[in-house]
PDB file of C-alpha atoms in Angstrom:
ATOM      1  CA  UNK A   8       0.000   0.000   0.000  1.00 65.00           C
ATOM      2  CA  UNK A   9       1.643   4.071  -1.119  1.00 68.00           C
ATOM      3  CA  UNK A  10       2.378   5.532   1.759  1.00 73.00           C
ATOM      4  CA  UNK A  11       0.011   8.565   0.535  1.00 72.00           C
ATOM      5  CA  UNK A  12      -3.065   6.160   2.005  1.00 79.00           C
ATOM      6  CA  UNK A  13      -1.780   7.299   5.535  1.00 82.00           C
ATOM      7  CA  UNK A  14      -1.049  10.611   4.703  1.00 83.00           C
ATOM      8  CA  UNK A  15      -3.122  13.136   7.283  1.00 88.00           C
ATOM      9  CA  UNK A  16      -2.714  16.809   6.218  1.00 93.00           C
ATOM     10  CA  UNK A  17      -5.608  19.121   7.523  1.00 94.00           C
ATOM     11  CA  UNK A  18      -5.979  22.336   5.393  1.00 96.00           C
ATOM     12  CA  UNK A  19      -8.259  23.442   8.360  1.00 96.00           C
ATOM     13  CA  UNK A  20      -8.659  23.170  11.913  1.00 93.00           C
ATOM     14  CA  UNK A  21     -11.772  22.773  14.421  1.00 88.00           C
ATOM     15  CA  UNK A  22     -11.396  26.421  15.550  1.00 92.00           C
ATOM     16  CA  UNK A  23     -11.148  28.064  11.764  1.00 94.00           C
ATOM     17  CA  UNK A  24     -14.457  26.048  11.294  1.00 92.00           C
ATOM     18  CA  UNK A  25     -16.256  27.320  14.498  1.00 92.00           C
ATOM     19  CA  UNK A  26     -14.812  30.712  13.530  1.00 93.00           C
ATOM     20  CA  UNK A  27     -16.341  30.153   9.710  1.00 92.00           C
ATOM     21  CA  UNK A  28     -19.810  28.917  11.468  1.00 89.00           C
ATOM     22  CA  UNK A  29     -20.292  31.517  14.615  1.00 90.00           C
ATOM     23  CA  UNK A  30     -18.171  34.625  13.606  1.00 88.00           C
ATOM     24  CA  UNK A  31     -18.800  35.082   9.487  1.00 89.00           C
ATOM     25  CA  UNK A  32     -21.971  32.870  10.155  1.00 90.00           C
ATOM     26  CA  UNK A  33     -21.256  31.425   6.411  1.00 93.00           C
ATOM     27  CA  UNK A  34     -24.246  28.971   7.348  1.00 90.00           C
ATOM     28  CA  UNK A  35     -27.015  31.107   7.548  1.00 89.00           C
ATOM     29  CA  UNK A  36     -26.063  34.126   5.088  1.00 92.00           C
ATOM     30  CA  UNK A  37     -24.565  32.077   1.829  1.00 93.00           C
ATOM     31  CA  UNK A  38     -28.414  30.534   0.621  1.00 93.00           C
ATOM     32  CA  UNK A  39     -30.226  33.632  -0.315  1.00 92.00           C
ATOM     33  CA  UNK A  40     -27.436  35.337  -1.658  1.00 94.00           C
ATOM     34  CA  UNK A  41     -26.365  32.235  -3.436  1.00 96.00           C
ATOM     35  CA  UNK A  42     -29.967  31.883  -4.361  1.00 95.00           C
ATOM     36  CA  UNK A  43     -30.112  35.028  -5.895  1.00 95.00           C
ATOM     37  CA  UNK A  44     -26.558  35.471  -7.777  1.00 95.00           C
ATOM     38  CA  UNK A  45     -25.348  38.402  -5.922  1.00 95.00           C
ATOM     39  CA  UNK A  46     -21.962  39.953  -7.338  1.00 92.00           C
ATOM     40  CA  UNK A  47     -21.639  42.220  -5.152  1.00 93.00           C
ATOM     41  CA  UNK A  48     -18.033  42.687  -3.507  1.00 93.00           C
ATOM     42  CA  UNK A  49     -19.914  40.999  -0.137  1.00 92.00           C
ATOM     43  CA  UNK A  50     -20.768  38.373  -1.858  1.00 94.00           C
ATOM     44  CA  UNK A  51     -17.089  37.654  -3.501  1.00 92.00           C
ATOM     45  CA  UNK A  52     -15.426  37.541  -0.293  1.00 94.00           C
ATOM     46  CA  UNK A  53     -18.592  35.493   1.186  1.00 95.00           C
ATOM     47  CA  UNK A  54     -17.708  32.720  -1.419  1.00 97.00           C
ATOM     48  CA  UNK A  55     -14.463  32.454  -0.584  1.00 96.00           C
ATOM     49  CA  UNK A  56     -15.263  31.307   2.909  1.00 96.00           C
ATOM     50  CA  UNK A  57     -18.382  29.402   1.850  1.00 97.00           C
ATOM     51  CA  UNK A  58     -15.676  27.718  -0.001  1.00 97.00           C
ATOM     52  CA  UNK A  59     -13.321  26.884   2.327  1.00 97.00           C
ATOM     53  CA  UNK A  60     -16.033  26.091   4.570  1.00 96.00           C
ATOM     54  CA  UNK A  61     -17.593  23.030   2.168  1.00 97.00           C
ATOM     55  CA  UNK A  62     -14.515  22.062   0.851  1.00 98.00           C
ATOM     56  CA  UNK A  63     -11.858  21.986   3.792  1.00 97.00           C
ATOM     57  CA  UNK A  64     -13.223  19.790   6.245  1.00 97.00           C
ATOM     58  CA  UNK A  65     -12.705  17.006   3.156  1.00 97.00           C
ATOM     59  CA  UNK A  66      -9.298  17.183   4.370  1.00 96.00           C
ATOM     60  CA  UNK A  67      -9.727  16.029   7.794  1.00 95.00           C
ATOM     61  CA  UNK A  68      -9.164  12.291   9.326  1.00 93.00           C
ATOM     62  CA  UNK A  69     -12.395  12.448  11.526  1.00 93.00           C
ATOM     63  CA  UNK A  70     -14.644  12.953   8.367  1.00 94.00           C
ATOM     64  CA  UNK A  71     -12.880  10.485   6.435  1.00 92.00           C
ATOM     65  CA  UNK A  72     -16.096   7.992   6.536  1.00 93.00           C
ATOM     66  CA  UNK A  73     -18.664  10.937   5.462  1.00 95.00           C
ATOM     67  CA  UNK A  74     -16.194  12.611   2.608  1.00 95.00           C
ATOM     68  CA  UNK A  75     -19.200  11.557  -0.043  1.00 95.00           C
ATOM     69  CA  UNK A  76     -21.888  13.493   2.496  1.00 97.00           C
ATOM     70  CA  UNK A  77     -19.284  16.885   2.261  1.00 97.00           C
ATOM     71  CA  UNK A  78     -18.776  16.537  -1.697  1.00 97.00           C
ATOM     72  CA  UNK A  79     -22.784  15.692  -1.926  1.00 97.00           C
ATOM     73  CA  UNK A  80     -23.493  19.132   0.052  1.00 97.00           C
ATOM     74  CA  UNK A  81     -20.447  20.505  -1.828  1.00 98.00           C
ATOM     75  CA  UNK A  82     -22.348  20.144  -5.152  1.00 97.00           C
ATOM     76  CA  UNK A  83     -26.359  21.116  -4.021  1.00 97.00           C
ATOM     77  CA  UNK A  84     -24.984  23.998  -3.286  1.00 97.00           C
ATOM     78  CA  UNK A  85     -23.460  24.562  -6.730  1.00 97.00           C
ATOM     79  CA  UNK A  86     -26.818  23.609  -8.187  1.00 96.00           C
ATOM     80  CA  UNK A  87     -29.000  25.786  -6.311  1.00 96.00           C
ATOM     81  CA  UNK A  88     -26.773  29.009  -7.245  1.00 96.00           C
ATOM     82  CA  UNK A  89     -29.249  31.526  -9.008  1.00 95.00           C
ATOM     83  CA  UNK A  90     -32.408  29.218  -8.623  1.00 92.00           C
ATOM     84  CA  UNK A  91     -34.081  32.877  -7.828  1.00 94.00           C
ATOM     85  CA  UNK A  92     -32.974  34.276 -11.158  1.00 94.00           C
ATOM     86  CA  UNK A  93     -33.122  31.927 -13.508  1.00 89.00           C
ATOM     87  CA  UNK A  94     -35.152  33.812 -15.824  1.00 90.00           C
ATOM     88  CA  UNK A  95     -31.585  36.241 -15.937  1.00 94.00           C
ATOM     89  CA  UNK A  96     -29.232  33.041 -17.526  1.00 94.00           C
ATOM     90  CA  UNK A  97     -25.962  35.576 -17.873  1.00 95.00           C
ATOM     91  CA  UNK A  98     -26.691  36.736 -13.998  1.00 96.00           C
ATOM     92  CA  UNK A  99     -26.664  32.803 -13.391  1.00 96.00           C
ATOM     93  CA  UNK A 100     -23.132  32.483 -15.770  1.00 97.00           C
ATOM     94  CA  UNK A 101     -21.658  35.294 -14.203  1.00 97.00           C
ATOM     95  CA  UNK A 102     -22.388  34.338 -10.770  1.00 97.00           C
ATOM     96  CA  UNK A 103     -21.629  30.415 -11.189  1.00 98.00           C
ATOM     97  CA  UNK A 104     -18.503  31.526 -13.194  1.00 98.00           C
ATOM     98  CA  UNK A 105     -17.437  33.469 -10.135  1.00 97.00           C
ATOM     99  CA  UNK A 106     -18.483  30.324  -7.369  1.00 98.00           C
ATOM    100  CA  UNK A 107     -16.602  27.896  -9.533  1.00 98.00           C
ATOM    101  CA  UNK A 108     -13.545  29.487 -10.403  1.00 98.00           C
ATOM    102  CA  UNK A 109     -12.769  29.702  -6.571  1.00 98.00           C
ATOM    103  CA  UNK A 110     -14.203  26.146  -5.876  1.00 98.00           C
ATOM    104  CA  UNK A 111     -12.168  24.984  -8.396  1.00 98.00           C
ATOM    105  CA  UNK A 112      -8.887  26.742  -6.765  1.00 98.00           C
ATOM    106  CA  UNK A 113      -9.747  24.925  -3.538  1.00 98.00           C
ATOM    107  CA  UNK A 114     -10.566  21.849  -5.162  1.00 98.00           C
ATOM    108  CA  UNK A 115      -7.214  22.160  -6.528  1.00 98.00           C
ATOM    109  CA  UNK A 116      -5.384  21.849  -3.425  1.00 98.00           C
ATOM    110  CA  UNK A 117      -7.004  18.576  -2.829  1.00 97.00           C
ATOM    111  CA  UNK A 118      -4.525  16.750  -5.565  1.00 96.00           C
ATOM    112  CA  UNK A 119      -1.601  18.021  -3.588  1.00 94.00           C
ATOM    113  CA  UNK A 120       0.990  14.961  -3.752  1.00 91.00           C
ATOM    114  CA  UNK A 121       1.593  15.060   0.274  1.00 91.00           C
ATOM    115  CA  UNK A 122      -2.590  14.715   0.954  1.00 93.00           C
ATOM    116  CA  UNK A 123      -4.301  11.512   1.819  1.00 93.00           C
ATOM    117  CA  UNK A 124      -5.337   9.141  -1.330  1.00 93.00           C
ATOM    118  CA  UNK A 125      -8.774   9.680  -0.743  1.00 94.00           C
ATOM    119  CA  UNK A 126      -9.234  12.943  -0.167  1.00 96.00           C
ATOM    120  CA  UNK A 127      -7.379  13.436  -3.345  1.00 96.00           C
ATOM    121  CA  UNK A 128      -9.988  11.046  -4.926  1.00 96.00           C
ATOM    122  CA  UNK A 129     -12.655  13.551  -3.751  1.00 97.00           C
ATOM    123  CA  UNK A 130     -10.851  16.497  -5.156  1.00 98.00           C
ATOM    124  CA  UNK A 131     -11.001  14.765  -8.688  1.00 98.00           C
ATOM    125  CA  UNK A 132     -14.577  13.844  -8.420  1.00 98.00           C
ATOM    126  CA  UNK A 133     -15.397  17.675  -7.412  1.00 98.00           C
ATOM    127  CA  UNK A 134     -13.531  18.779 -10.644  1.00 98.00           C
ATOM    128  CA  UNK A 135     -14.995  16.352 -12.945  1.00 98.00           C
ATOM    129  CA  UNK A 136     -18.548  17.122 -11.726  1.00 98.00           C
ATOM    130  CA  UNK A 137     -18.864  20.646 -11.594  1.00 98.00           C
ATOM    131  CA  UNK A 138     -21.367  22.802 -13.754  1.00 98.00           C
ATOM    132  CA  UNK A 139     -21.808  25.877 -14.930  1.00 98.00           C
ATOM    133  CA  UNK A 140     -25.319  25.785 -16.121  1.00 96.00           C
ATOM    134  CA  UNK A 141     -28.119  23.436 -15.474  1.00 95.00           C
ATOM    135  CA  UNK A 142     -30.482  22.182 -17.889  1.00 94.00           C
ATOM    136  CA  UNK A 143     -33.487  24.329 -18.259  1.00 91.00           C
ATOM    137  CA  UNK A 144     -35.258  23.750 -21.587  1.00 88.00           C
ATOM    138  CA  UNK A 145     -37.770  26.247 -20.735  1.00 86.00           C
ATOM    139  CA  UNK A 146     -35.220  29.006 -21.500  1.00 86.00           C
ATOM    140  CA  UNK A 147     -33.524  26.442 -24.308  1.00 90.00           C
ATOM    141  CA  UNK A 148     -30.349  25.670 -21.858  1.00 93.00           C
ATOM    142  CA  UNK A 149     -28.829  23.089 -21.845  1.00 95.00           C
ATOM    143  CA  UNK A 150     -26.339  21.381 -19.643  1.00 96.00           C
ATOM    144  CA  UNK A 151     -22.601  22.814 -19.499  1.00 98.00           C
ATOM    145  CA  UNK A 152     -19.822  21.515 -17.955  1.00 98.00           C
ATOM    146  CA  UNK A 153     -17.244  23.542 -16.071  1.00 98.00           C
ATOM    147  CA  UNK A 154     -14.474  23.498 -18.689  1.00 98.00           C
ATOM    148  CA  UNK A 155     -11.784  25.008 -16.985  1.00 98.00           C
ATOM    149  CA  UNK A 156     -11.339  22.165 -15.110  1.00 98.00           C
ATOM    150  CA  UNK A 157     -10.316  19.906 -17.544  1.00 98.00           C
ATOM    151  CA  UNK A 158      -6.370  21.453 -16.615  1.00 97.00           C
ATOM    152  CA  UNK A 159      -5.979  20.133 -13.681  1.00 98.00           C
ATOM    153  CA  UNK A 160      -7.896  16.577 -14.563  1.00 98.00           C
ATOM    154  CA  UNK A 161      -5.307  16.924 -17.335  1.00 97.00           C
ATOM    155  CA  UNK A 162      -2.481  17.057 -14.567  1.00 96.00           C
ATOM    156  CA  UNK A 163      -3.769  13.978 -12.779  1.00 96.00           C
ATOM    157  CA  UNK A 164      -4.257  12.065 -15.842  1.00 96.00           C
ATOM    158  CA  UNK A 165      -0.123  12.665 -16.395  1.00 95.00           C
ATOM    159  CA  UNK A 166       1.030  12.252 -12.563  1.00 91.00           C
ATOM    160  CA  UNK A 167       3.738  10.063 -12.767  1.00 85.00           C
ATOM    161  CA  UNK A 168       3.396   7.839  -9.934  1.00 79.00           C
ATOM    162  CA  UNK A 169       3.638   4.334 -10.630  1.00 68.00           C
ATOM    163  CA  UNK A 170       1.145   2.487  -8.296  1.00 75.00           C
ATOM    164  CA  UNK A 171      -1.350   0.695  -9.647  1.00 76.00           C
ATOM    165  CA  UNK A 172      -3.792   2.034  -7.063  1.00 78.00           C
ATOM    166  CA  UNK A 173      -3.536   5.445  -8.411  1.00 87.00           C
ATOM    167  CA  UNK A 174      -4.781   4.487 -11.637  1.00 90.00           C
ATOM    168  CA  UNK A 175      -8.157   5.029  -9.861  1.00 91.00           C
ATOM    169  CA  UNK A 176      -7.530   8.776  -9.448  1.00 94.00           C
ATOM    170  CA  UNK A 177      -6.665   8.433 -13.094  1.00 95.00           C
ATOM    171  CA  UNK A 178      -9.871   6.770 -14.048  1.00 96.00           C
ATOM    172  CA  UNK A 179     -11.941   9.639 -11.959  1.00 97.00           C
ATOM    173  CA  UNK A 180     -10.006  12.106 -14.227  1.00 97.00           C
ATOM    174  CA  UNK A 181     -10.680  10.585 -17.260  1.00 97.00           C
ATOM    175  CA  UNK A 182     -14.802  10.161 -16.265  1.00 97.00           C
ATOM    176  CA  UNK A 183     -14.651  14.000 -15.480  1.00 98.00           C
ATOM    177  CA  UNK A 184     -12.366  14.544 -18.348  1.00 98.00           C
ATOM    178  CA  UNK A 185     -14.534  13.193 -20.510  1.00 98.00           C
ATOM    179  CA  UNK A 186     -17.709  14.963 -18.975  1.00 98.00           C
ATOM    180  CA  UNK A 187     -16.224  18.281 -19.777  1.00 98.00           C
ATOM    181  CA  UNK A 188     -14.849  17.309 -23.787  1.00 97.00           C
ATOM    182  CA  UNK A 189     -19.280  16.090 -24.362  1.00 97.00           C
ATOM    183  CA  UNK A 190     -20.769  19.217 -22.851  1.00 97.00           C
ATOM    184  CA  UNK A 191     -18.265  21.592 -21.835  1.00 97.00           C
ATOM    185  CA  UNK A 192     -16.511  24.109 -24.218  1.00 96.00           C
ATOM    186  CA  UNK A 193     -13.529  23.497 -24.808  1.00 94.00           C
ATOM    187  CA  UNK A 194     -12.617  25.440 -28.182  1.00 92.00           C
ATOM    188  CA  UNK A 195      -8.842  25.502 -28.584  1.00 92.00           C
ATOM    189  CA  UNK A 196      -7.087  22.394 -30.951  1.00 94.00           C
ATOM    190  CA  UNK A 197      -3.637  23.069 -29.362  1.00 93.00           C
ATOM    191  CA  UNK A 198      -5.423  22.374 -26.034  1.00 95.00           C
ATOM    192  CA  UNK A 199      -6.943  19.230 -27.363  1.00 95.00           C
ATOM    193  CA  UNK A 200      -4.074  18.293 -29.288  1.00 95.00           C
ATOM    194  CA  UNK A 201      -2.026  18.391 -25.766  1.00 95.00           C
ATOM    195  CA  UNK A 202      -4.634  16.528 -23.923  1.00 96.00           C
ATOM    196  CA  UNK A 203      -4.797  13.920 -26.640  1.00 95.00           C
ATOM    197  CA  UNK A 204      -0.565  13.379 -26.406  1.00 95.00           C
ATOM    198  CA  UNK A 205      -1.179  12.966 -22.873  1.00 96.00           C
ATOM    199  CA  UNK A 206      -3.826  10.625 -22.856  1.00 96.00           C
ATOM    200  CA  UNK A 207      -1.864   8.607 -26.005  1.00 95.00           C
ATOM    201  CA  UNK A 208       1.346   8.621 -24.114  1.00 94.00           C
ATOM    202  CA  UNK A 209      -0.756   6.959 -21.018  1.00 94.00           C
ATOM    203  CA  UNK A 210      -2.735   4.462 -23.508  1.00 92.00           C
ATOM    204  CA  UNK A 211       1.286   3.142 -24.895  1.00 90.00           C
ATOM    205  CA  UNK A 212       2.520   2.572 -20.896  1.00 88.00           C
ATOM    206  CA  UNK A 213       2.163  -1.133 -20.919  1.00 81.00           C
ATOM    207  CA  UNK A 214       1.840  -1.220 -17.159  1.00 81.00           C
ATOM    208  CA  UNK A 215      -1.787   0.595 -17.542  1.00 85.00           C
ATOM    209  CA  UNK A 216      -4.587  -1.226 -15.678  1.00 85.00           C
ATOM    210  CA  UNK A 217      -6.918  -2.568 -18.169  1.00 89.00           C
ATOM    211  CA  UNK A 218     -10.037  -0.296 -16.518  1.00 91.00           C
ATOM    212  CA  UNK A 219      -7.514   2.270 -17.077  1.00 92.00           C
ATOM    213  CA  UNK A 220      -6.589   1.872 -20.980  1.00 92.00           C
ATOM    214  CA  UNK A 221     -10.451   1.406 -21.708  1.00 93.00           C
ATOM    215  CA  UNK A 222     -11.041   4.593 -20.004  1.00 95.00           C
ATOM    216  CA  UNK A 223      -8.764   6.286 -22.208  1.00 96.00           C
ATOM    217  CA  UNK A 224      -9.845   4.898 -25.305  1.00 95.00           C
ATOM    218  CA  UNK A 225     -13.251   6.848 -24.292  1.00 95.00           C
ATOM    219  CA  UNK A 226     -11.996   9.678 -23.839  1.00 97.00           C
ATOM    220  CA  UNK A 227      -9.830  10.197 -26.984  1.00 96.00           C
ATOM    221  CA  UNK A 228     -12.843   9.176 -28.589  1.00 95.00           C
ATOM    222  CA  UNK A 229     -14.855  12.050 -26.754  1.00 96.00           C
ATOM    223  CA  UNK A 230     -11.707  14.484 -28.136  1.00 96.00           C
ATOM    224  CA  UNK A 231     -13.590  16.842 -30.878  1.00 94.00           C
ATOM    225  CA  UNK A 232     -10.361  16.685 -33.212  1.00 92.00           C
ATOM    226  CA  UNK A 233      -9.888  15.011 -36.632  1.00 89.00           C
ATOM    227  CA  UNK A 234      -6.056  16.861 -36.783  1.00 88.00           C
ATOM    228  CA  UNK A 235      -3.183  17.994 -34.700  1.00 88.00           C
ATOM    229  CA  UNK A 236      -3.064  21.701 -34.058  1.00 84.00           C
ATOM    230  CA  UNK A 237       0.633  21.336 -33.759  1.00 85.00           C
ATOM    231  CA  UNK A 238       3.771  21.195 -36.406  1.00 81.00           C
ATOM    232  CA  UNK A 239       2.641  17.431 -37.110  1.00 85.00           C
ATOM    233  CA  UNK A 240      -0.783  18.201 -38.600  1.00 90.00           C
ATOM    234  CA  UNK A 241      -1.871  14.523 -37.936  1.00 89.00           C
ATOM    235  CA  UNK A 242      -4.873  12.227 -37.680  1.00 91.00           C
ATOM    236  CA  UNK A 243      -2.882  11.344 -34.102  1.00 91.00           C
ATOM    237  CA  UNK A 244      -6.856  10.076 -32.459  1.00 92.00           C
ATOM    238  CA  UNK A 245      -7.802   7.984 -35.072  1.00 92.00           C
ATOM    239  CA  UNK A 246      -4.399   6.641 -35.365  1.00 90.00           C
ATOM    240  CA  UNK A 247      -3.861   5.580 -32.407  1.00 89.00           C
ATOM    241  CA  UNK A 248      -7.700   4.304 -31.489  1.00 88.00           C
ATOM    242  CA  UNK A 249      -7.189   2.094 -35.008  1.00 88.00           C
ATOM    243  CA  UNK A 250      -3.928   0.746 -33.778  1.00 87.00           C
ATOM    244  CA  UNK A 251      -5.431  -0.069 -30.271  1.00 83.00           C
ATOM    245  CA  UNK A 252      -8.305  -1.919 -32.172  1.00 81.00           C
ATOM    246  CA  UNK A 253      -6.185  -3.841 -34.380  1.00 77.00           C
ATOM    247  CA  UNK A 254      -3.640  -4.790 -31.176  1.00 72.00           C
ATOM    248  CA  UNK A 255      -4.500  -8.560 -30.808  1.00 70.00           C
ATOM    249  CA  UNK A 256      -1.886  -8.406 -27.734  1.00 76.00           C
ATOM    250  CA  UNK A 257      -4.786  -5.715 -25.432  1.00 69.00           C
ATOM    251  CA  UNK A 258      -7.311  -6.769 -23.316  1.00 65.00           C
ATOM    252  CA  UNK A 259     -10.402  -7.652 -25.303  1.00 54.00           C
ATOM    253  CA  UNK A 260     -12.202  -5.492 -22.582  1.00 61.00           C
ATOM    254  CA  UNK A 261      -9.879  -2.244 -24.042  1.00 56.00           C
TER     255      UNK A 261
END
């Protein structure tokens, strides 16, 4: 077992929570305000304690049998954001844009290589399922992804570390990866073209988990890309999904 399953850094402490809870009173002022999309300058700094507040106590040992509950509470909070205005959609973008970019940046410090294996898990579960917009086909919206995430899935996709159990972090980041490539909007080819490298260069490690190389082969597939943005100018996806099919030495499960 990696050493990183006993890991126990605490990015907050019991009296920064009581402080978060009685003094700033994030519990009972975030909802309506979240509720109704405020921007005000308030409301910025109130997010960035709401934030630490939901995503913080992830990182301690005595909730380490309840981290689904905080990620569950994590993300109705996300989905309520601007359920007051949602005849305003921009107010809703602008607003969600704002929540996520700093959930995201907290999220972020989840993945750290010195915190525990499954809080790390979390933090690449809360990446992969964020959203900027709900569905709402009454004003003709549909679902969007968080794109700017897919960065830092990209980063966990290409850790190095060679145990076999981490392969599940890589698996999350591929789900989530993939999420964001369907219904997310991601634009630039010399972003895809990077992400596609990285996933390719994973797919040709012949130590990859089974689980792990069919996971990749789904999300190359979900890559929106028929040629390299890069000095190359190659079919590189459909190359190397054809020579994956033909391989009689894979998996049949790949």
């Amino acid at each position: 077992m990696p050493p990183e399953f006993s890991f126990e850094k605490e990015l907050i402490t019991a009296g920064e929570m009581e402080e978060l809870k009685s003094e700033k009173k994030i519990p009972t002022r975030y909802r309506t305000l979240f509720w109704r999309a405020d921007l005000s300058p308030a409301t910025q700094e109130l997010i960035k304690d709401w934030a630490r507040w939901r995503i913080y106590p992830i990182t301690l040992k005595d909730n380490r049998r309840t981290l689904h509950d905080h990620r569950d509470r994590l993300m109705r909070d996300i989905r309520e954001a601007g359920r007051l205005v949602k005849t305003d959609p921009q107010l809703v973008r602008r607003f969600r844009e704002a929540l996520l970019k700093e959930v995201q940046a907290r999220a972020v410090e989840l993945l750290a290589p010195d915190m525990n294996f499954h809080v790390r898990l979390q933090g690449v579960l809360i990446l992969g399922g964020l959203t900027l917009m709900e569905e709402d086909s009454s004003n003709n919206i549909r679902e969007e992804a968080y794109t700017p995430a897919a960065e830092p899935l990209r980063t966990v996709i290409t850790d190095p570390n060679p145990h076999e159990a981490f392969q599940g972090l890589k698996i999350a980041a591929c789900r989530g990866l993939t999420r964001i490539l369907l219904i997310g909007t991601l634009r630039s080819d010399a972003q895809k073209t990077q992400i596609a490298r990285d996933l390719i260069a994973q797919l040709n490690d012949p130590s990859s988990h089974v689980w792990y190389q069919s996971r990749l082969c789904e999300t190359l597939g979900a890559i929106n890309l028929e040629i390299s943005a890069d000095n190359r100018r190659e079919p590189l996806i459909l190359d190397s999904l054809s020579r994956v099919a033909a391989d009689k030495q894979r998996d049949l499960c790949v």
